[in-house]
Coordinates of C-alpha atoms in Angstrom, one line a residue:
Chain A
X1 CA 8.1 -21.3 -21.3
X2 CA 6.2 -24.5 -22.4
X3 CA 2.3 -24.0 -23.5
X4 CA 0.7 -26.0 -20.7
X5 CA -3.1 -25.0 -21.0
X6 CA -5.6 -24.4 -23.2
X7 CA -5.7 -20.9 -22.7
X8 CA -1.8 -20.5 -23.4
X9 CA -2.2 -22.3 -26.6
X10 CA -5.4 -20.0 -27.7
X11 CA -3.5 -17.0 -26.5
X12 CA -0.1 -17.8 -27.9
X13 CA 1.2 -15.4 -30.5
X14 CA 0.9 -16.9 -34.1
X15 CA 3.6 -16.9 -36.6
X16 CA 2.3 -17.9 -40.1
X17 CA 4.3 -20.3 -42.1
X18 CA 3.1 -19.6 -46.0
X19 CA 4.2 -22.0 -48.5
X20 CA 3.3 -21.8 -52.4
X21 CA 5.2 -24.0 -55.1
X22 CA 5.1 -24.0 -58.6
X23 CA 3.9 -26.6 -61.2
X24 CA 6.3 -29.5 -61.9
X25 CA 6.2 -33.0 -63.4
X26 CA 5.7 -35.7 -61.1
X27 CA 4.8 -39.4 -61.2
X28 CA 1.2 -40.4 -60.0
X29 CA 0.8 -41.5 -56.5
X30 CA 4.6 -41.1 -56.0
X31 CA 6.3 -39.2 -53.2
X32 CA 8.0 -36.0 -54.2
X33 CA 10.2 -33.5 -52.1
X34 CA 9.1 -29.9 -52.9
X35 CA 12.7 -28.8 -51.4
X36 CA 14.2 -27.7 -55.0
X37 CA 10.6 -26.5 -56.5
X38 CA 10.5 -22.8 -57.2
X39 CA 8.1 -20.5 -55.1
X40 CA 7.5 -20.1 -51.3
X41 CA 9.7 -21.0 -49.3
X42 CA 12.4 -20.6 -52.0
X43 CA 14.0 -22.8 -54.2
X44 CA 16.5 -24.9 -51.9
X45 CA 19.5 -26.0 -54.0
X46 CA 20.9 -29.5 -54.2
X47 CA 23.2 -30.0 -51.3
X48 CA 26.6 -30.8 -51.9
X49 CA 28.6 -34.1 -51.7
X50 CA 29.8 -33.2 -48.1
X51 CA 26.8 -34.3 -45.6
X52 CA 25.6 -31.1 -44.1
X53 CA 22.7 -29.8 -41.7
X54 CA 20.3 -27.2 -42.9
X55 CA 19.0 -25.0 -40.5
X56 CA 16.1 -22.6 -40.4
X57 CA 18.2 -19.8 -42.7
X58 CA 18.8 -22.3 -45.3
X59 CA 17.1 -21.3 -48.5
X60 CA 14.2 -23.7 -49.3
X61 CA 12.7 -23.9 -45.8
X62 CA 10.2 -21.9 -44.1
X63 CA 11.6 -18.9 -42.2
X64 CA 11.0 -19.6 -38.4
X65 CA 12.0 -17.4 -35.3
X66 CA 14.2 -18.5 -32.5
X67 CA 13.1 -19.4 -29.3
X68 CA 15.0 -18.1 -26.1
X69 CA 15.5 -19.9 -23.0
X70 CA 12.8 -22.0 -22.0
X71 CA 10.1 -20.9 -24.7
X72 CA 9.1 -23.5 -27.2
X73 CA 7.5 -23.6 -30.2
X74 CA 4.9 -25.8 -31.7
X75 CA 2.9 -26.0 -34.9
X76 CA -0.8 -25.6 -33.9
X77 CA -2.4 -25.6 -37.3
X78 CA -1.8 -26.9 -40.9
X79 CA -4.2 -25.8 -44.1
X80 CA -3.6 -26.3 -47.7
X81 CA -5.5 -26.0 -51.0
X82 CA -4.8 -27.3 -54.7
X83 CA -6.6 -25.8 -57.3
X84 CA -6.1 -28.6 -59.9
X85 CA -5.1 -32.2 -58.3
X86 CA -7.1 -33.6 -55.9
X87 CA -6.3 -36.9 -53.3
X88 CA -2.8 -35.6 -52.3
X89 CA -1.2 -35.4 -49.1
X90 CA 1.2 -32.5 -47.9
X91 CA 3.4 -33.3 -45.1
X92 CA 5.8 -30.9 -43.3
X93 CA 9.0 -32.3 -42.4
X94 CA 12.2 -31.2 -40.5
X95 CA 15.2 -31.5 -43.0
X96 CA 17.9 -32.8 -40.7
X97 CA 20.7 -33.6 -42.9
X98 CA 21.5 -34.0 -46.4
X99 CA 24.0 -34.6 -48.9
X100 CA 23.9 -35.4 -53.0
X101 CA 26.4 -35.4 -55.8
X102 CA 25.9 -39.5 -56.3
X103 CA 25.2 -40.7 -59.9
X104 CA 22.7 -42.7 -61.8
X105 CA 25.2 -44.3 -64.2
X106 CA 27.9 -46.2 -62.5
X107 CA 27.6 -49.6 -60.9
X108 CA 30.5 -49.5 -58.5
X109 CA 29.9 -48.8 -54.9
X110 CA 29.8 -45.0 -54.5
X111 CA 30.5 -43.7 -51.2
X112 CA 27.8 -41.9 -49.3
X113 CA 29.5 -41.4 -45.9
X114 CA 26.6 -39.9 -44.2
X115 CA 26.2 -40.6 -40.5
X116 CA 23.9 -38.6 -38.3
X117 CA 26.1 -39.6 -35.4
X118 CA 29.1 -37.2 -36.7
X119 CA 26.7 -34.2 -37.1
X120 CA 24.8 -34.2 -34.0
X121 CA 26.6 -31.0 -32.7
X122 CA 25.6 -29.1 -35.5
X123 CA 22.6 -26.7 -35.9
X124 CA 20.7 -28.1 -33.0
X125 CA 20.4 -31.8 -34.7
X126 CA 20.7 -33.8 -31.5
X127 CA 17.2 -32.4 -30.0
X128 CA 15.4 -31.9 -33.5
X129 CA 16.0 -35.9 -34.3
X130 CA 14.1 -36.8 -31.4
X131 CA 15.0 -40.2 -29.9
X132 CA 18.5 -40.9 -29.5
X133 CA 18.5 -44.1 -31.2
X134 CA 17.5 -42.5 -34.4
X135 CA 14.1 -44.1 -34.5
X136 CA 12.1 -40.5 -35.2
X137 CA 14.5 -40.1 -38.3
X138 CA 12.9 -40.9 -41.7
X139 CA 15.6 -41.7 -44.6
X140 CA 14.9 -40.9 -48.2
X141 CA 16.7 -41.3 -51.4
X142 CA 16.4 -37.9 -53.2
X143 CA 16.8 -37.4 -57.0
X144 CA 17.8 -33.9 -58.2
X145 CA 18.5 -34.7 -61.8
X146 CA 17.0 -37.3 -63.9
X147 CA 18.8 -40.3 -63.8
X148 CA 17.5 -41.7 -66.9
X149 CA 15.0 -44.6 -67.8
X150 CA 16.8 -48.0 -67.3
X151 CA 15.8 -49.8 -64.3
X152 CA 18.4 -50.0 -61.8
X153 CA 18.4 -52.0 -58.4
X154 CA 19.9 -50.0 -55.6
X155 CA 21.7 -51.5 -52.5
X156 CA 22.3 -49.4 -49.8
X157 CA 24.7 -50.3 -47.1
X158 CA 23.6 -48.5 -44.0
X159 CA 25.0 -48.5 -40.4
X160 CA 22.3 -48.7 -37.2
X161 CA 21.8 -47.2 -34.3
X162 CA 23.7 -50.2 -32.5
X163 CA 26.9 -49.7 -34.5
X164 CA 26.5 -52.7 -36.8
X165 CA 26.1 -52.3 -40.4
X166 CA 24.3 -54.1 -43.3
X167 CA 22.3 -53.9 -46.3
X168 CA 18.9 -52.6 -46.7
X169 CA 16.5 -54.5 -48.8
X170 CA 16.8 -53.4 -52.5
X171 CA 14.4 -51.2 -54.6
X172 CA 14.7 -49.7 -58.1
X173 CA 15.2 -46.2 -59.7
X174 CA 15.1 -45.7 -63.4
X175 CA 11.7 -46.3 -64.5
X176 CA 8.9 -44.5 -65.4
X177 CA 8.1 -42.5 -62.0
X178 CA 11.4 -43.1 -60.3
X179 CA 14.0 -41.0 -62.1
X180 CA 12.5 -37.5 -62.2
X181 CA 13.9 -34.6 -60.1
X182 CA 12.0 -34.3 -56.7
X183 CA 11.3 -37.9 -56.6
X184 CA 11.9 -39.3 -53.2
X185 CA 12.1 -42.8 -51.9
X186 CA 11.5 -43.7 -48.2
X187 CA 14.1 -46.3 -47.1
X188 CA 12.9 -47.2 -43.2
X189 CA 10.6 -49.8 -44.4
X190 CA 13.5 -51.6 -46.2
X191 CA 15.2 -52.9 -42.9
X192 CA 15.6 -56.3 -43.4
X193 CA 14.3 -58.9 -41.2
X194 CA 17.6 -60.0 -39.9
X195 CA 18.1 -56.5 -38.3
X196 CA 14.8 -55.8 -37.0
X197 CA 14.4 -53.8 -34.4
X198 CA 17.3 -51.6 -35.5
X199 CA 17.1 -47.9 -36.8
X200 CA 19.1 -46.3 -39.6
X201 CA 21.8 -44.0 -38.2
X202 CA 23.8 -43.3 -41.4
X203 CA 24.2 -44.5 -45.2
X204 CA 27.6 -45.7 -46.1
X205 CA 27.4 -46.7 -49.8
X206 CA 25.2 -47.0 -52.7
X207 CA 25.4 -49.6 -55.3
X208 CA 23.7 -49.8 -58.5
X209 CA 22.9 -52.9 -60.6
X210 CA 22.9 -51.1 -63.9
X211 CA 23.4 -47.8 -65.3
X212 CA 20.2 -46.0 -65.3
X213 CA 21.2 -44.0 -68.3
X214 CA 22.4 -40.9 -66.9
X215 CA 24.5 -39.3 -64.3
X216 CA 21.9 -37.2 -62.8
X217 CA 22.1 -36.1 -59.3
X218 CA 21.4 -38.4 -56.5
X219 CA 21.4 -37.6 -52.9
X220 CA 20.1 -38.8 -49.5
X221 CA 18.1 -36.8 -46.9
X222 CA 17.3 -37.5 -43.3
X223 CA 14.0 -35.8 -42.1
X224 CA 11.7 -35.7 -39.4
X225 CA 8.1 -35.7 -39.9
X226 CA 6.1 -33.1 -38.0
X227 CA 2.5 -32.7 -39.4
X228 CA 0.3 -33.7 -42.5
X229 CA -2.9 -32.8 -44.4
X230 CA -4.9 -34.8 -47.3
X231 CA -6.3 -32.8 -49.6
X232 CA -9.5 -34.6 -50.9
X233 CA -11.0 -32.4 -53.4
X234 CA -10.0 -29.5 -55.5
X235 CA -10.6 -25.8 -54.6
X236 CA -11.2 -26.8 -51.3
X237 CA -9.2 -25.7 -48.3
X238 CA -8.6 -28.1 -45.6
X239 CA -7.5 -27.4 -42.0
X240 CA -6.2 -29.5 -39.4
X241 CA -5.7 -27.8 -35.7
X242 CA -3.6 -28.8 -32.9
X243 CA -5.5 -32.0 -31.7
X244 CA -5.4 -33.5 -35.4
X245 CA -1.7 -32.7 -36.0
X246 CA -0.8 -33.5 -32.2
X247 CA 0.8 -30.1 -31.5
X248 CA 4.3 -31.3 -32.6
X249 CA 7.2 -29.3 -30.9
X250 CA 9.3 -27.2 -33.4
X251 CA 12.8 -26.9 -32.3
X252 CA 15.4 -23.8 -32.8
X253 CA 17.2 -24.2 -36.2
X254 CA 14.6 -26.5 -37.9
X255 CA 14.4 -26.5 -41.5
X256 CA 10.9 -27.2 -42.3
X257 CA 9.9 -28.0 -45.8
X258 CA 7.3 -29.6 -47.8
X259 CA 6.9 -33.2 -48.8
X260 CA 3.8 -34.4 -51.1
X261 CA 2.3 -37.5 -52.2
X262 CA 1.1 -36.5 -55.7
X263 CA -2.0 -37.6 -57.6
X264 CA -0.9 -36.7 -61.3
X265 CA 1.6 -36.5 -63.3
X266 CA 1.7 -32.6 -63.6
X267 CA 1.7 -31.4 -60.2
X268 CA -0.5 -27.8 -60.1
X269 CA 0.7 -24.9 -57.6
X270 CA 0.2 -26.1 -54.1
X271 CA -0.6 -23.7 -51.3
X272 CA 0.0 -24.4 -47.8
X273 CA -0.3 -22.5 -44.6
X274 CA 1.1 -23.6 -41.2
X275 CA 0.7 -21.7 -37.7
X276 CA 3.6 -21.6 -35.4
X277 CA 3.4 -20.8 -31.8
X278 CA 5.3 -20.1 -28.9
X279 CA 4.8 -20.6 -25.2
Chain B
X1 CA -1.6 -38.8 -12.9
X2 CA -4.5 -39.4 -15.2
X3 CA -5.1 -36.4 -17.8
X4 CA -8.5 -35.1 -16.4
X5 CA -8.9 -32.2 -18.0
X6 CA -8.0 -30.1 -21.3
X7 CA -5.1 -28.3 -19.9
X8 CA -3.3 -31.7 -18.8
X9 CA -4.0 -32.9 -22.0
X10 CA -2.4 -29.7 -24.1
X11 CA 0.6 -30.1 -21.9
X12 CA 1.0 -33.9 -22.5
X13 CA 0.4 -33.4 -26.4
X14 CA 3.1 -30.6 -26.6
X15 CA 5.4 -31.5 -23.8
X16 CA 5.4 -35.2 -22.7
X17 CA 4.6 -37.7 -25.5
X18 CA 6.4 -40.5 -27.2
X19 CA 6.1 -40.7 -30.9
X20 CA 4.5 -43.8 -32.7
X21 CA 6.5 -44.5 -36.1
X22 CA 5.1 -47.1 -38.4
X23 CA 6.8 -47.7 -41.6
X24 CA 6.1 -51.3 -42.7
X25 CA 6.8 -53.4 -45.9
X26 CA 4.1 -54.8 -48.1
X27 CA 3.0 -58.4 -47.3
X28 CA 2.1 -60.4 -50.5
X29 CA -1.0 -62.7 -50.8
X30 CA -3.5 -60.8 -48.6
X31 CA -7.1 -61.3 -48.8
X32 CA -9.6 -58.2 -49.4
X33 CA -11.7 -57.5 -46.8
X34 CA -9.9 -59.4 -44.0
X35 CA -7.8 -58.6 -41.0
X36 CA -4.0 -59.0 -41.8
X37 CA -1.3 -59.0 -39.1
X38 CA 1.7 -56.5 -39.5
X39 CA 3.7 -58.6 -36.8
X40 CA 5.6 -60.2 -39.3
X41 CA 6.1 -57.3 -41.7
X42 CA 9.5 -55.9 -42.0
X43 CA 10.2 -52.1 -41.5
X44 CA 9.6 -50.2 -38.5
X45 CA 8.9 -51.4 -36.0
X46 CA 11.0 -54.7 -36.7
X47 CA 9.6 -57.8 -37.7
X48 CA 8.3 -59.8 -34.6
X49 CA 9.3 -63.3 -34.4
X50 CA 7.0 -66.1 -34.8
X51 CA 5.8 -67.2 -31.3
X52 CA 6.1 -71.0 -30.2
X53 CA 4.5 -71.9 -26.8
X54 CA 2.0 -69.6 -25.3
X55 CA 3.9 -66.6 -23.9
X56 CA 2.9 -63.5 -22.9
X57 CA 4.1 -60.5 -25.3
X58 CA 5.4 -57.3 -24.1
X59 CA 7.1 -54.2 -25.2
X60 CA 10.4 -55.8 -25.0
X61 CA 9.8 -58.0 -28.1
X62 CA 10.9 -56.4 -31.3
X63 CA 7.7 -56.1 -33.1
X64 CA 6.4 -53.8 -30.7
X65 CA 5.9 -49.9 -31.0
X66 CA 8.2 -48.3 -28.3
X67 CA 7.0 -45.9 -25.9
X68 CA 8.2 -44.7 -22.8
X69 CA 7.3 -46.6 -19.8
X70 CA 5.5 -44.6 -16.9
X71 CA 6.1 -44.7 -13.3
X72 CA 2.4 -44.6 -11.6
X73 CA 0.3 -42.6 -10.9
X74 CA 1.4 -41.3 -14.5
X75 CA -0.6 -42.6 -17.2
X76 CA -0.5 -43.1 -20.9
X77 CA -3.0 -42.5 -23.7
X78 CA -3.0 -42.3 -27.6
X79 CA -3.5 -38.7 -28.0
X80 CA -3.2 -38.9 -32.1
X81 CA -3.2 -40.8 -34.7
X82 CA -2.4 -41.1 -38.5
X83 CA -1.9 -43.5 -41.3
X84 CA -1.1 -43.5 -45.0
X85 CA -1.6 -46.8 -47.3
X86 CA -1.1 -47.6 -50.9
X87 CA -4.6 -49.1 -51.4
X88 CA -7.9 -47.1 -51.0
X89 CA -10.2 -48.4 -48.5
X90 CA -7.9 -49.9 -45.6
X91 CA -7.9 -49.7 -42.0
X92 CA -4.8 -49.7 -39.9
X93 CA -5.4 -50.9 -36.5
X94 CA -3.1 -50.6 -33.3
X95 CA -3.9 -53.4 -31.1
X96 CA -1.9 -54.5 -27.7
X97 CA -0.8 -57.8 -28.5
X98 CA -1.5 -59.7 -25.1
X99 CA -0.4 -63.2 -25.5
X100 CA 0.5 -65.4 -28.6
X101 CA 1.5 -68.6 -29.3
X102 CA 2.4 -70.5 -32.8
X103 CA 3.9 -73.6 -34.2
X104 CA 0.7 -75.5 -34.8
X105 CA 0.5 -77.9 -37.6
X106 CA -2.2 -77.9 -40.3
X107 CA -1.9 -81.6 -40.9
X108 CA -2.4 -83.1 -38.0
X109 CA -6.2 -84.1 -37.1
X110 CA -5.3 -84.8 -33.2
X111 CA -6.1 -82.2 -30.7
X112 CA -3.2 -80.0 -30.5
X113 CA -2.5 -78.0 -27.4
X114 CA -2.7 -74.3 -27.2
X115 CA -2.7 -73.3 -23.7
X116 CA -3.4 -69.5 -24.4
X117 CA -4.5 -68.7 -20.7
X118 CA -4.9 -65.2 -19.9
X119 CA -6.2 -66.1 -16.4
X120 CA -3.3 -67.7 -15.4
X121 CA -1.0 -64.9 -16.4
X122 CA -2.3 -61.9 -14.9
X123 CA 0.2 -61.3 -12.4
X124 CA 2.9 -61.0 -15.4
X125 CA 4.0 -57.9 -17.2
X126 CA 1.1 -55.9 -16.2
X127 CA -1.4 -58.3 -18.2
X128 CA -4.3 -57.7 -15.8
X129 CA -4.3 -53.9 -16.6
X130 CA -3.8 -54.6 -20.1
X131 CA -6.8 -57.1 -20.8
X132 CA -9.4 -54.2 -19.6
X133 CA -12.5 -55.6 -18.2
X134 CA -12.1 -58.1 -15.3
X135 CA -14.6 -60.7 -17.3
X136 CA -12.4 -60.9 -20.2
X137 CA -14.8 -58.9 -22.5
X138 CA -12.3 -56.6 -23.8
X139 CA -10.1 -59.4 -25.5
X140 CA -10.3 -60.2 -29.0
X141 CA -8.8 -63.5 -29.9
X142 CA -7.6 -64.4 -33.1
X143 CA -6.4 -67.4 -35.1
X144 CA -3.0 -66.0 -37.1
X145 CA -1.0 -67.3 -39.8
X146 CA 2.7 -67.4 -40.0
X147 CA 3.4 -69.8 -42.9
X148 CA 1.0 -70.8 -45.4
X149 CA -1.2 -73.6 -44.7
X150 CA -2.9 -76.3 -47.5
X151 CA -5.6 -75.9 -49.9
X152 CA -7.9 -79.2 -48.5
X153 CA -10.9 -78.4 -46.7
X154 CA -10.7 -78.7 -43.1
X155 CA -12.7 -77.2 -40.1
X156 CA -10.9 -76.1 -36.8
X157 CA -12.8 -77.3 -33.6
X158 CA -11.4 -74.9 -30.9
X159 CA -11.9 -75.6 -27.3
X160 CA -12.0 -72.7 -24.8
X161 CA -12.5 -71.7 -21.4
X162 CA -14.9 -69.0 -20.5
X163 CA -15.0 -66.4 -18.0
X164 CA -17.1 -68.4 -15.6
X165 CA -15.0 -71.1 -15.9
X166 CA -16.9 -73.4 -17.9
X167 CA -15.2 -74.9 -21.0
X168 CA -16.7 -75.5 -24.5
X169 CA -16.3 -75.7 -28.1
X170 CA -16.6 -72.6 -30.6
X171 CA -18.4 -73.0 -33.8
X172 CA -16.0 -74.5 -36.1
X173 CA -13.9 -72.4 -38.5
X174 CA -12.7 -73.3 -41.9
X175 CA -9.0 -73.4 -42.3
X176 CA -8.7 -75.0 -45.8
X177 CA -8.4 -73.1 -48.9
X178 CA -4.7 -72.0 -48.4
X179 CA -4.8 -69.5 -45.7
X180 CA -1.7 -67.3 -46.3
X181 CA 0.8 -65.8 -43.8
X182 CA -0.3 -62.7 -41.8
X183 CA -3.9 -63.7 -42.0
X184 CA -6.1 -63.2 -38.7
X185 CA -9.4 -64.6 -38.2
X186 CA -11.6 -63.3 -35.2
X187 CA -12.8 -65.7 -33.1
X188 CA -15.1 -64.1 -30.8
X189 CA -18.0 -64.1 -33.0
X190 CA -17.7 -68.1 -33.0
X191 CA -19.0 -68.1 -29.5
X192 CA -21.9 -70.5 -29.6
X193 CA -25.3 -69.7 -28.9
X194 CA -25.4 -72.1 -25.9
X195 CA -22.5 -70.4 -24.1
X196 CA -24.2 -66.7 -25.1
X197 CA -23.2 -63.8 -22.6
X198 CA -19.9 -65.5 -21.6
X199 CA -16.4 -64.4 -23.0
X200 CA -13.5 -66.4 -23.4
X201 CA -10.5 -66.4 -21.2
X202 CA -8.4 -69.3 -22.4
X203 CA -8.1 -71.3 -25.5
X204 CA -7.3 -74.8 -24.9
X205 CA -7.2 -76.8 -27.8
X206 CA -7.7 -77.1 -31.6
X207 CA -8.4 -79.9 -33.6
X208 CA -8.6 -79.8 -37.4
X209 CA -11.2 -82.2 -38.8
X210 CA -9.2 -82.9 -41.9
X211 CA -5.2 -82.2 -42.9
X212 CA -5.2 -79.0 -45.0
X213 CA -2.1 -80.8 -47.0
X214 CA 0.7 -78.4 -45.6
X215 CA 1.8 -78.1 -42.3
X216 CA 2.6 -74.4 -42.4
X217 CA 2.6 -72.8 -39.0
X218 CA -0.4 -70.8 -37.2
X219 CA -1.3 -70.1 -34.0
X220 CA -3.5 -68.0 -31.8
X221 CA -3.3 -64.5 -30.6
X222 CA -4.8 -62.4 -27.9
X223 CA -5.2 -58.6 -28.5
X224 CA -7.1 -55.7 -27.2
X225 CA -7.5 -52.9 -29.4
X226 CA -6.7 -49.5 -28.8
X227 CA -7.5 -47.2 -31.7
X228 CA -7.8 -47.1 -35.5
X229 CA -7.7 -45.2 -38.7
X230 CA -9.8 -45.7 -42.0
X231 CA -7.9 -44.6 -45.0
X232 CA -10.4 -43.7 -47.7
X233 CA -7.9 -43.0 -50.2
X234 CA -4.6 -44.1 -51.2
X235 CA -1.8 -41.7 -50.4
X236 CA -4.1 -40.0 -48.1
X237 CA -2.8 -39.1 -44.7
X238 CA -5.9 -39.7 -42.4
X239 CA -5.9 -38.4 -39.0
X240 CA -7.7 -39.0 -35.9
X241 CA -7.5 -36.6 -33.0
X242 CA -7.7 -37.4 -29.4
X243 CA -11.4 -37.2 -29.4
X244 CA -11.6 -39.5 -32.5
X245 CA -9.6 -42.3 -30.9
X246 CA -11.2 -42.0 -27.7
X247 CA -8.1 -41.6 -25.7
X248 CA -7.8 -44.9 -24.9
X249 CA -5.1 -45.8 -22.0
X250 CA -2.0 -47.6 -22.9
X251 CA -0.7 -49.6 -20.0
X252 CA 3.0 -50.0 -19.1
X253 CA 4.4 -53.1 -21.1
X254 CA 2.0 -52.9 -23.6
X255 CA 2.9 -54.6 -27.1
X256 CA 1.2 -52.2 -29.6
X257 CA 1.5 -53.5 -33.1
X258 CA -0.4 -52.8 -36.3
X259 CA -3.4 -54.9 -37.7
X260 CA -5.0 -53.8 -41.1
X261 CA -8.0 -54.7 -43.0
X262 CA -6.5 -55.4 -46.5
X263 CA -8.4 -54.2 -49.4
X264 CA -6.7 -56.3 -52.2
X265 CA -4.0 -58.7 -52.5
X266 CA -1.1 -57.2 -50.9
X267 CA -1.4 -54.9 -47.6
X268 CA 1.1 -52.3 -49.3
X269 CA 3.6 -50.2 -47.4
X270 CA 1.7 -48.9 -44.5
X271 CA 2.9 -45.7 -42.7
X272 CA 1.5 -44.3 -39.5
X273 CA 2.5 -41.8 -37.1
X274 CA 0.8 -40.8 -33.8
X275 CA 1.5 -39.7 -30.0
X276 CA 1.2 -41.4 -26.9
X277 CA 0.7 -39.0 -24.5
X278 CA 1.9 -39.1 -20.9
X279 CA -0.2 -37.4 -17.7

């Protein structure tokens, strides 16, 4: 059943999701994926070149129970602490779909072939992604292995929710802070003026203006944001309750993992706890 | 129905809400500590069009944050709001864009027709409910820039009609000095002493004392503030719960869009999420 009252919320049986990720090298004030970082949940692996839909059993995500019948699950609380770095944000996303295996050292168009509309019947994706027009989906370029230090402009051709295609505004990889494993680049704000009002449904090709210097390993990830928390100070646990995180529903098969906006080049262990409740 | 108790609030938050998604590209040439409209920023929601003659803005416009329209007596509210910015010390506000017009020329010194008349349009697009108080006191009025205007000093004399039906000029507003696209200048504080206690319901004309040297494109916008988040730190996700944001009612047809108070010479990428809950 759903949770419809404050008493049901308070009396719901909680399931704790505990995350603790090891230190790693990042770049100041950039967004990073903790998917492939060692710790808890376990270290996820770079996906293959075939787009796939991870689920709650995939290594790298928090293990969540399955809700049966009309039962729904929600995140009711999020806490986190950093012992070394202040001013960073931890977000919980549902990793909807991903692929990797693209390289950073060729300038010909690389086929991405990543279209959510072809994956909707897999692992409850159609429910997990939210709105049917793909407007709840966040798209990312994700680096799994160092692509090199030469600045290269990325042109992505995408398919929108209305079936039309076009290029996003460009961005660069390869510079300091934009080449290391775990670095992710948000793509939604790159929808150009000519395609205003459209939402990205899939990524077709990637073209680099120059070799970044190394093949590395580049991929694309579609996520849906669920909750986040800002850690203002070190050694201080910060918590956000249901009213602050908005009681987001967590669907069956959700592959919950952490994304962080970091504040130092050496990101020390992050500890995060989320509470999942079900009605 | 209205949300009248905490149980209904919990139910709406968890089970009956529309998601607010904001991911807007940066706008250059901002002015620190000044208001800037993200209406024309690309990303999500898409780039809104530059208005021409006076028109009511609704949720049908590209540029507005989408939400599920309700059938009375169901009522919608902002239940939760979050924002991340790239520059510390910025505010992100959500306004309902009630009416707007553009296409004014900053080289003309003759009176230019504005005709932004809320009173004459109350029966359209739920404007009467959206505007709030019957005396127009909930409306914020703005000059809004769509294309840069010139550097030559010039004062704008704005003739308005007040809620009591009388007309008069606001205190003059300087518009020289190369005002950049996206800038918003608030007008409510320009009500002169002689018209104290009155509220603007219509902007009739604007007359510049001198050409600024560049025609540019500017206009006038009427909005109603709905909620906001102050982001004290860069990269930090700042959150407002329902009690922080005040549970503002969001009427059908509302054209919700973000406005920021910049803290440097660019607005930076602005990301935001939230929930519009439905009772």
